[in-house]
Short mmCIF file of C-alpha atoms and ligand atoms in Angstrom, two decimals:
data_model
loop_
_atom_site.label_atom_id
_atom_site.label_comp_id
_atom_site.label_asym_id
_atom_site.label_seq_id
_atom_site.Cartn_x
_atom_site.Cartn_y
_atom_site.Cartn_z
CA MET A 86 -12.67 25.90 -49.92
CA LYS A 87 -13.43 22.27 -50.67
CA LYS A 88 -9.75 21.44 -50.25
CA VAL A 89 -9.64 23.11 -46.82
CA LEU A 90 -12.70 21.16 -45.73
CA VAL A 91 -11.15 17.87 -46.84
CA ILE A 92 -7.97 18.67 -44.93
CA LEU A 93 -10.01 19.54 -41.85
CA VAL A 94 -11.96 16.30 -42.04
CA VAL A 95 -8.76 14.29 -42.44
CA LEU A 96 -7.22 16.08 -39.47
CA LEU A 97 -10.29 15.48 -37.35
CA LEU A 98 -10.43 11.81 -38.30
CA SER A 99 -6.77 11.27 -37.49
CA TYR A 100 -7.21 13.05 -34.17
CA ALA A 101 -10.19 10.82 -33.36
CA ALA A 102 -8.17 7.74 -34.25
CA PHE A 103 -5.31 8.94 -32.08
CA ALA A 104 -7.57 9.91 -29.18
CA SER A 105 -9.27 6.55 -29.29
CA ASN A 106 -5.94 4.85 -28.93
CA GLN A 107 -5.46 6.01 -25.41
CA LEU A 108 -5.26 4.32 -22.05
CA GLU A 109 -6.08 6.16 -18.87
CA ILE A 110 -4.45 4.70 -15.77
CA PHE A 111 -5.51 6.10 -12.43
CA SER A 112 -3.33 5.91 -9.30
CA TRP A 113 -1.83 7.91 -6.45
CA TRP A 114 1.76 7.16 -7.38
CA THR A 115 3.03 10.66 -7.97
CA GLY A 116 6.58 10.72 -6.71
CA GLY A 117 8.75 10.11 -3.69
CA GLY A 118 9.66 6.62 -4.82
CA GLU A 119 6.23 5.63 -6.12
CA GLU A 120 6.24 7.26 -9.52
CA GLU A 121 9.49 5.65 -10.63
CA GLY A 122 8.02 2.15 -10.55
CA LEU A 123 4.89 3.21 -12.37
CA LEU A 124 6.82 4.94 -15.15
CA ALA A 125 9.01 1.86 -15.58
CA LEU A 126 5.83 -0.19 -15.98
CA TYR A 127 4.61 2.26 -18.62
CA ASP A 128 7.90 1.69 -20.45
CA VAL A 129 7.25 -2.05 -20.56
CA PHE A 130 3.75 -1.36 -21.86
CA HIS A 131 5.09 0.89 -24.61
CA LYS A 132 7.62 -1.73 -25.65
CA TYR A 133 4.69 -3.92 -26.73
CA TYR A 134 2.12 -1.27 -27.59
CA PRO A 135 4.05 1.77 -28.79
CA ASP A 136 1.01 3.35 -30.43
CA VAL A 137 -1.10 3.56 -27.31
CA GLU A 138 -0.94 6.89 -25.55
CA ILE A 139 -1.04 6.52 -21.76
CA ILE A 140 -2.84 9.17 -19.79
CA ASN A 141 -1.19 9.09 -16.38
CA ALA A 142 -4.10 10.18 -14.21
CA THR A 143 -2.71 10.62 -10.72
CA VAL A 144 -4.02 12.27 -7.60
CA ALA A 145 -1.26 12.88 -5.04
CA GLY A 146 -1.50 11.77 -1.41
CA GLY A 147 -0.05 8.65 0.20
CA ALA A 148 -2.25 5.56 0.56
CA GLY A 149 -4.80 7.16 -1.75
CA THR A 150 -5.74 9.87 0.76
CA ASN A 151 -7.19 12.04 -2.00
CA ALA A 152 -7.25 9.66 -4.95
CA LYS A 153 -9.81 7.28 -3.50
CA ALA A 154 -12.46 10.00 -3.18
CA VAL A 155 -11.81 11.29 -6.71
CA LEU A 156 -12.01 7.76 -8.07
CA LYS A 157 -15.27 7.04 -6.32
CA THR A 158 -16.84 10.21 -7.68
CA ARG A 159 -15.75 9.29 -11.18
CA MET A 160 -16.99 5.72 -10.89
CA LEU A 161 -20.34 6.76 -9.47
CA GLY A 162 -20.65 9.44 -12.13
CA GLY A 163 -20.17 6.89 -14.93
CA ASN A 164 -16.76 8.32 -15.87
CA PRO A 165 -14.34 5.49 -15.08
CA PRO A 166 -10.67 5.50 -16.03
CA ASP A 167 -9.61 2.51 -18.14
CA SER A 168 -8.00 0.88 -15.13
CA PHE A 169 -7.16 2.02 -11.62
CA GLN A 170 -5.03 1.19 -8.59
CA VAL A 171 -7.11 -0.45 -5.90
CA HIS A 172 -6.16 -2.57 -2.89
CA GLY A 173 -7.16 -6.19 -3.03
CA GLY A 174 -9.78 -7.04 -0.41
CA MET A 175 -12.66 -4.95 0.83
CA GLU A 176 -11.62 -1.75 -0.94
CA LEU A 177 -12.09 -3.55 -4.25
CA ILE A 178 -14.90 -5.92 -3.39
CA ASP A 179 -17.11 -3.87 -1.11
CA THR A 180 -16.69 -0.55 -2.90
CA TYR A 181 -16.64 -1.56 -6.57
CA VAL A 182 -17.52 -5.21 -7.13
CA VAL A 183 -20.60 -5.76 -4.97
CA THR A 184 -21.92 -2.48 -6.35
CA GLY A 185 -21.66 -3.89 -9.88
CA MET A 186 -19.06 -1.51 -11.27
CA MET A 187 -16.41 -4.02 -12.38
CA GLU A 188 -16.11 -6.69 -15.06
CA PRO A 189 -14.93 -10.14 -13.95
CA ILE A 190 -11.54 -10.97 -15.48
CA THR A 191 -11.21 -14.67 -14.63
CA GLY A 192 -11.49 -15.50 -18.35
CA LEU A 193 -8.55 -13.27 -19.21
CA LEU A 194 -6.29 -14.95 -16.67
CA GLU A 195 -7.35 -18.34 -18.04
CA GLN A 196 -6.80 -17.24 -21.62
CA TRP A 197 -3.29 -16.03 -20.73
CA GLY A 198 -2.62 -19.26 -18.83
CA ILE A 199 -1.62 -17.50 -15.61
CA LYS A 200 -4.49 -18.16 -13.26
CA ASP A 201 -2.32 -20.48 -11.18
CA LYS A 202 0.66 -18.11 -11.16
CA PHE A 203 -0.50 -16.03 -8.19
CA PRO A 204 -0.66 -16.99 -4.50
CA ALA A 205 -4.12 -18.34 -3.73
CA ASP A 206 -4.47 -16.09 -0.68
CA ILE A 207 -3.89 -12.98 -2.75
CA LEU A 208 -6.18 -14.01 -5.61
CA ARG A 209 -8.85 -14.87 -3.06
CA ILE A 210 -9.06 -11.27 -1.84
CA CYS A 211 -9.34 -10.11 -5.45
CA SER A 212 -12.31 -12.42 -5.99
CA TYR A 213 -16.02 -12.45 -5.33
CA ASN A 214 -18.56 -15.22 -5.93
CA GLY A 215 -16.02 -17.36 -7.78
CA GLU A 216 -14.87 -14.63 -10.18
CA ILE A 217 -11.58 -12.70 -10.13
CA TYR A 218 -11.98 -8.93 -10.39
CA SER A 219 -8.46 -7.54 -10.28
CA ILE A 220 -4.84 -8.45 -10.87
CA PRO A 221 -2.30 -7.99 -8.06
CA VAL A 222 0.77 -6.20 -9.35
CA ASN A 223 2.66 -6.52 -6.06
CA VAL A 224 2.68 -7.37 -2.39
CA HIS A 225 3.89 -4.73 0.04
CA ARG A 226 4.67 -5.47 3.67
CA GLY A 227 3.12 -3.20 6.26
CA ASN A 228 4.80 -4.28 9.51
CA VAL A 229 8.35 -3.07 8.96
CA VAL A 230 10.61 -0.73 10.91
CA PHE A 231 13.32 0.96 8.87
CA TYR A 232 16.29 2.43 10.66
CA ASN A 233 19.33 4.61 10.15
CA LYS A 234 22.27 2.28 10.75
CA ALA A 235 24.75 5.03 11.61
CA ILE A 236 22.54 6.40 14.39
CA LEU A 237 21.98 2.99 15.96
CA GLU A 238 25.69 2.34 15.85
CA GLU A 239 26.54 5.71 17.37
CA VAL A 240 24.03 5.23 20.17
CA GLY A 241 25.34 1.73 20.78
CA ILE A 242 22.27 -0.34 19.96
CA LYS A 243 23.83 -3.62 18.94
CA GLU A 244 20.88 -5.99 19.32
CA LEU A 245 17.75 -5.05 17.44
CA PRO A 246 14.75 -4.73 19.77
CA THR A 247 12.14 -7.44 19.24
CA THR A 248 9.66 -6.60 22.00
CA TRP A 249 7.95 -3.34 22.91
CA PRO A 250 9.85 -2.89 26.19
CA GLU A 251 13.13 -3.39 24.30
CA PHE A 252 12.03 -1.00 21.59
CA ILE A 253 11.13 1.66 24.13
CA GLU A 254 14.51 1.21 25.80
CA ALA A 255 16.13 1.87 22.43
CA LEU A 256 13.92 4.92 21.84
CA LYS A 257 15.03 6.33 25.19
CA LYS A 258 18.69 5.94 24.32
CA ILE A 259 18.19 7.64 20.98
CA LYS A 260 16.27 10.50 22.53
CA ALA A 261 19.03 11.02 25.08
CA ALA A 262 21.53 11.25 22.23
CA GLY A 263 19.54 14.10 20.69
CA TYR A 264 17.95 12.36 17.72
CA VAL A 265 14.28 11.90 16.90
CA PRO A 266 13.69 8.31 18.01
CA LEU A 267 10.64 7.52 15.86
CA ALA A 268 9.79 9.46 12.71
CA LEU A 269 6.10 10.03 12.02
CA GLY A 270 4.45 12.10 9.31
CA ASP A 271 0.71 12.08 9.87
CA LYS A 272 -0.28 15.12 7.85
CA ASN A 273 -2.35 12.51 6.05
CA LYS A 274 -3.92 10.58 8.89
CA TRP A 275 -3.32 7.05 7.65
CA THR A 276 0.31 6.80 8.79
CA ALA A 277 -0.72 6.90 12.47
CA THR A 278 -3.34 4.23 11.81
CA HIS A 279 -0.71 2.24 9.94
CA LEU A 280 1.43 2.28 13.10
CA PHE A 281 -1.58 1.38 15.23
CA GLU A 282 -2.59 -1.62 13.13
CA ASP A 283 0.94 -2.97 13.34
CA ILE A 284 0.85 -2.65 17.13
CA LEU A 285 -2.57 -4.32 17.14
CA LEU A 286 -1.10 -7.22 15.20
CA SER A 287 1.60 -7.55 17.86
CA THR A 288 -0.77 -7.50 20.83
CA LEU A 289 -3.38 -9.80 19.30
CA GLY A 290 -1.13 -12.12 17.31
CA ALA A 291 -1.94 -13.15 13.75
CA TYR A 292 -4.69 -15.62 14.68
CA ASN A 293 -6.70 -13.17 16.76
CA TYR A 294 -5.98 -10.23 14.46
CA ASN A 295 -7.34 -12.20 11.51
CA GLY A 296 -10.26 -13.21 13.70
CA LEU A 297 -11.39 -9.59 13.96
CA TRP A 298 -12.60 -9.79 10.36
CA ASN A 299 -14.72 -12.92 10.66
CA GLY A 300 -16.18 -12.36 14.11
CA ARG A 301 -13.92 -14.89 15.83
CA THR A 302 -12.17 -12.15 17.82
CA SER A 303 -14.15 -9.50 19.63
CA PHE A 304 -13.02 -5.90 19.79
CA ASP A 305 -13.36 -6.23 23.58
CA HIS A 306 -10.19 -8.32 23.47
CA GLN A 307 -7.57 -7.05 25.91
CA GLY A 308 -5.11 -6.76 23.01
CA VAL A 309 -7.01 -3.81 21.54
CA LYS A 310 -6.64 -1.81 24.76
CA GLU A 311 -3.02 -2.87 25.08
CA ALA A 312 -2.33 -1.68 21.53
CA LEU A 313 -3.77 1.74 22.38
CA GLU A 314 -1.53 1.92 25.42
CA ILE A 315 1.63 1.04 23.52
CA PHE A 316 0.68 3.54 20.83
CA LYS A 317 0.30 6.24 23.49
CA GLU A 318 3.71 5.44 24.91
CA LEU A 319 5.32 5.64 21.47
CA MET A 320 3.92 9.13 20.96
CA ASN A 321 6.47 10.33 23.55
CA TYR A 322 9.23 9.58 21.06
CA ILE A 323 8.02 11.07 17.78
CA ASN A 324 9.10 14.29 16.07
CA GLU A 325 7.23 17.40 17.17
CA ASN A 326 6.32 18.48 13.66
CA HIS A 327 4.72 15.12 12.79
CA ALA A 328 1.34 16.64 11.91
CA SER A 329 2.82 18.72 9.12
CA LEU A 330 4.79 15.93 7.44
CA THR A 331 3.85 13.33 4.83
CA TRP A 332 5.08 9.75 4.96
CA GLN A 333 7.92 10.66 2.59
CA ASP A 334 8.94 13.56 4.85
CA ALA A 335 9.11 11.17 7.81
CA THR A 336 11.23 8.68 5.87
CA LEU A 337 13.42 11.59 4.84
CA LEU A 338 14.16 12.32 8.52
CA VAL A 339 15.77 8.89 8.69
CA PHE A 340 17.64 9.49 5.44
CA GLU A 341 18.92 12.86 6.62
CA GLY A 342 20.25 11.39 9.83
CA LYS A 343 17.75 13.22 12.02
CA ALA A 344 15.62 10.27 13.09
CA ALA A 345 16.50 6.67 13.92
CA PHE A 346 13.37 4.59 13.26
CA ASN A 347 10.39 4.79 10.93
CA VAL A 348 7.51 2.32 10.98
CA MET A 349 6.25 2.22 7.42
CA GLY A 350 5.23 -0.08 4.63
CA ASP A 351 8.08 -1.06 2.36
CA TRP A 352 7.25 1.59 -0.22
CA ALA A 353 9.67 3.45 2.12
CA GLU A 354 12.33 1.01 0.95
CA GLY A 355 11.60 2.01 -2.65
CA TYR A 356 11.81 5.65 -1.62
CA LEU A 357 15.12 5.25 0.24
CA LYS A 358 16.56 3.53 -2.82
CA THR A 359 15.50 6.33 -5.14
CA LEU A 360 17.23 8.71 -2.71
CA GLY A 361 20.42 6.74 -3.28
CA TRP A 362 20.61 4.42 -0.27
CA THR A 363 21.38 0.74 -0.48
CA PRO A 364 19.45 -1.69 1.73
CA GLY A 365 21.69 -3.12 4.43
CA LYS A 366 24.33 -0.44 3.89
CA GLU A 367 22.93 2.86 5.13
CA PHE A 368 19.62 1.51 6.36
CA GLY A 369 18.44 -1.64 8.03
CA TRP A 370 15.03 -3.09 8.75
CA MET A 371 13.20 -5.38 11.13
CA THR A 372 9.67 -6.51 11.76
CA VAL A 373 7.59 -4.31 14.02
CA PRO A 374 8.23 -5.54 17.61
CA GLY A 375 6.09 -8.52 18.51
CA THR A 376 5.10 -9.30 14.92
CA LYS A 377 7.81 -11.72 13.85
CA GLY A 378 6.17 -14.55 11.92
CA SER A 379 3.32 -12.31 10.72
CA PHE A 380 3.19 -10.47 7.42
CA MET A 381 0.88 -7.46 7.13
CA VAL A 382 -0.27 -7.68 3.54
CA VAL A 383 -0.82 -4.62 1.36
CA THR A 384 -1.49 -5.43 -2.28
CA ASP A 385 -1.96 -3.02 -5.16
CA THR A 386 -4.17 -4.37 -7.90
CA PHE A 387 -5.75 -3.20 -11.16
CA GLY A 388 -9.06 -4.27 -12.65
CA LEU A 389 -11.43 -3.57 -15.49
CA PRO A 390 -14.24 -1.13 -14.77
CA LYS A 391 -17.47 -1.61 -16.69
CA ASN A 392 -17.69 0.85 -19.59
CA ALA A 393 -13.94 1.49 -19.61
CA PRO A 394 -13.59 4.02 -22.46
CA HIS A 395 -10.70 2.11 -24.05
CA ARG A 396 -11.53 -1.42 -22.99
CA GLU A 397 -9.16 -3.14 -25.42
CA ASN A 398 -6.23 -1.07 -24.20
CA ALA A 399 -7.22 -1.69 -20.59
CA ILE A 400 -6.96 -5.42 -21.30
CA LYS A 401 -3.51 -4.90 -22.82
CA TRP A 402 -2.55 -3.05 -19.62
CA LEU A 403 -3.76 -5.91 -17.46
CA LYS A 404 -1.76 -8.32 -19.58
CA ILE A 405 1.43 -6.31 -19.07
CA ILE A 406 1.05 -5.80 -15.34
CA SER A 407 0.29 -9.46 -14.80
CA SER A 408 3.33 -10.59 -16.79
CA VAL A 409 6.59 -11.65 -15.16
CA GLU A 410 8.37 -8.95 -17.14
CA GLY A 411 5.97 -6.26 -15.93
CA GLN A 412 6.14 -7.39 -12.32
CA ASP A 413 9.91 -7.85 -12.31
CA THR A 414 10.37 -4.36 -13.72
CA PHE A 415 7.98 -2.63 -11.36
CA ASN A 416 8.58 -4.27 -8.00
CA PRO A 417 12.34 -4.00 -7.48
CA ILE A 418 11.88 -0.24 -7.89
CA LYS A 419 8.65 0.10 -5.93
CA GLY A 420 9.96 -1.72 -2.86
CA SER A 421 7.44 -4.53 -3.14
CA ILE A 422 7.64 -8.20 -3.99
CA PRO A 423 6.06 -9.62 -7.12
CA ALA A 424 2.65 -11.22 -6.84
CA ARG A 425 3.68 -13.69 -9.57
CA ILE A 426 5.08 -16.82 -7.96
CA ASP A 427 7.30 -17.51 -10.96
CA ALA A 428 9.09 -14.16 -10.91
CA ASP A 429 12.88 -13.98 -11.18
CA LYS A 430 13.98 -13.83 -7.54
CA SER A 431 17.55 -12.90 -8.48
CA LEU A 432 16.39 -9.42 -9.45
CA TYR A 433 15.42 -8.49 -5.91
CA ASP A 434 17.67 -6.84 -3.33
CA ASP A 435 18.45 -8.09 0.18
CA TYR A 436 15.49 -6.40 1.77
CA LEU A 437 13.02 -7.72 -0.82
CA THR A 438 14.51 -11.20 -0.61
CA TRP A 439 13.89 -11.09 3.16
CA SER A 440 10.33 -9.98 2.52
CA MET A 441 9.77 -12.70 -0.12
CA ASN A 442 10.98 -15.41 2.26
CA ASP A 443 8.74 -14.17 5.04
CA PHE A 444 5.75 -13.87 2.73
CA ALA A 445 6.18 -17.52 1.80
CA THR A 446 6.34 -18.75 5.40
CA ASN A 447 4.58 -16.23 7.68
CA ALA A 448 0.95 -15.89 8.73
CA LEU A 449 -0.61 -13.45 6.27
CA CYS A 450 -2.68 -10.66 7.78
CA PRO A 451 -4.65 -8.13 5.74
CA SER A 452 -4.07 -4.43 6.39
CA ILE A 453 -7.00 -2.34 7.59
CA ILE A 454 -5.80 1.08 6.53
CA HIS A 455 -4.61 -0.18 3.13
CA GLY A 456 -8.01 -1.44 2.23
CA SER A 457 -7.91 -5.21 2.59
CA ALA A 458 -9.32 -6.27 5.95
CA ALA A 459 -12.39 -4.15 6.53
CA PRO A 460 -14.93 -2.06 4.64
CA GLU A 461 -13.96 1.55 3.97
CA GLY A 462 -16.37 2.85 6.63
CA PHE A 463 -14.49 1.00 9.36
CA ALA A 464 -11.06 2.08 8.11
CA THR A 465 -12.21 5.70 8.00
CA ALA A 466 -13.70 5.55 11.48
CA LEU A 467 -10.54 3.96 12.88
CA ASN A 468 -8.45 6.60 11.16
CA ASP A 469 -10.49 9.38 12.77
CA THR A 470 -10.33 7.71 16.18
CA ILE A 471 -6.57 7.20 16.14
CA ASN A 472 -5.93 10.74 15.04
CA MET A 473 -8.09 12.19 17.80
CA TYR A 474 -6.42 9.81 20.20
CA ILE A 475 -2.99 11.31 19.49
CA THR A 476 -4.32 14.50 21.05
CA THR A 477 -6.74 13.23 23.70
CA LYS A 478 -4.74 10.15 24.77
CA ASP A 479 -8.06 8.94 26.16
CA VAL A 480 -7.89 5.14 25.98
CA LYS A 481 -11.47 4.56 27.11
CA LYS A 482 -12.92 6.94 24.54
CA ALA A 483 -10.84 5.49 21.71
CA LEU A 484 -11.80 1.96 22.72
CA ARG A 485 -15.46 2.88 22.77
CA GLU A 486 -15.26 4.47 19.32
CA ILE A 487 -13.46 1.46 17.85
CA THR A 488 -16.10 -0.87 19.28
CA TYR A 489 -18.91 1.28 17.84
CA ALA A 490 -17.20 1.34 14.44
CA ALA A 491 -16.94 -2.45 14.54
CA GLU A 492 -20.65 -2.73 15.36
CA ASP A 493 -21.54 -0.31 12.57
CA TYR A 494 -19.37 -1.63 9.77
CA LEU A 495 -18.35 -5.23 10.43
CA GLU A 496 -20.81 -8.06 10.14
C1 GAL B 767 -0.31 2.14 -0.10
C2 GAL B 767 -0.08 1.55 -1.46
C3 GAL B 767 1.38 1.58 -1.77
C4 GAL B 767 1.97 2.94 -1.53
C5 GAL B 767 1.50 3.54 -0.21
C6 GAL B 767 1.91 4.97 0.04
O1 GAL B 767 -1.67 2.16 0.21
O2 GAL B 767 -0.55 0.24 -1.48
O3 GAL B 767 1.60 1.18 -3.09
O4 GAL B 767 1.66 3.73 -2.59
O5 GAL B 767 0.13 3.46 -0.07
O6 GAL B 767 1.32 5.84 -0.85
#
């Protein structure tokens, strides 16, 4: 009897030791090009910390459609993961930092000697009151159009359209040839808002777009109305089943040779690569018409929640994701560029090299729908407005709702 008890106690103790050596990472990267990068990052982690068991806590749904709500419930309920995916900017600061739920990590970056190894603009949106609260693992670009090269060739589009009238001309040609001109998958609303914010960037220009977030530009600006009108026009060229498709499904239409263009962040590039395509060979890319010289910034970051159950392991995680090795493993797969300025550029494909060069020279503009520019309340209201607008096509009503949302949520 005594012997059995001893064995039980030993078993329990070893289980406790094992369980305490865990690391729970929360994200919405569940597949379709997103999971591959994350798993590769886990492999780097395990190379250095083989004894730590990673709990891959994911909630599916592009752009955090479902994950963000689950995360918030957990954080508010005092049940944080050890670290979680969060966009730099308002999504991090307004939702989790101002509310006192995160630990500052400036000291860690100093200790590791890498505080100056990130672009100042990116670190700034991960900071509050002089302290850094999260580490950017990447920079995605939001204002990109991906296209099926064979379709454009067949239809005879030799010059890539750079303005909206040119783009619409191209869409007409493609429609006449029997293809879906512009793939959209707004089963999860954000993809339509993603398209809208890119158009807004084109009609306002970077200076005025950035001015929306500090009060310099008013939402009465003619460019907001113009963006709604262009958006409405584009809706004549999308696939009929758009409301039942995810972003991956829409990208897949391009891959399958059914659709010509897809306006999407460059996680679509990661996805197309995991499907077997090579950038520049089967697919091409260009900036969203009218946005050349501007870079819509989407950055995924990870921080340290207060009371992280496995704090030491969370710090190890942050060390790996902030390392050149971690970033250079993750980003070429994910379709994003490294946040580290000293990354090995030779590891990145033609598309990512293009993106890296633009990031270094363009005007940087924070994305609304990917959490950087505005508080969550505004992004949600805009999302609802744009999705209603697809049906109502009522410019005045949409404009009024956007203005109200700005009054309610922006200072
Ligand atoms: C963005 C995120 C990207 C990608 C995309 C689609 O918000 O920053 O990493 O996951 O959503 O899910």
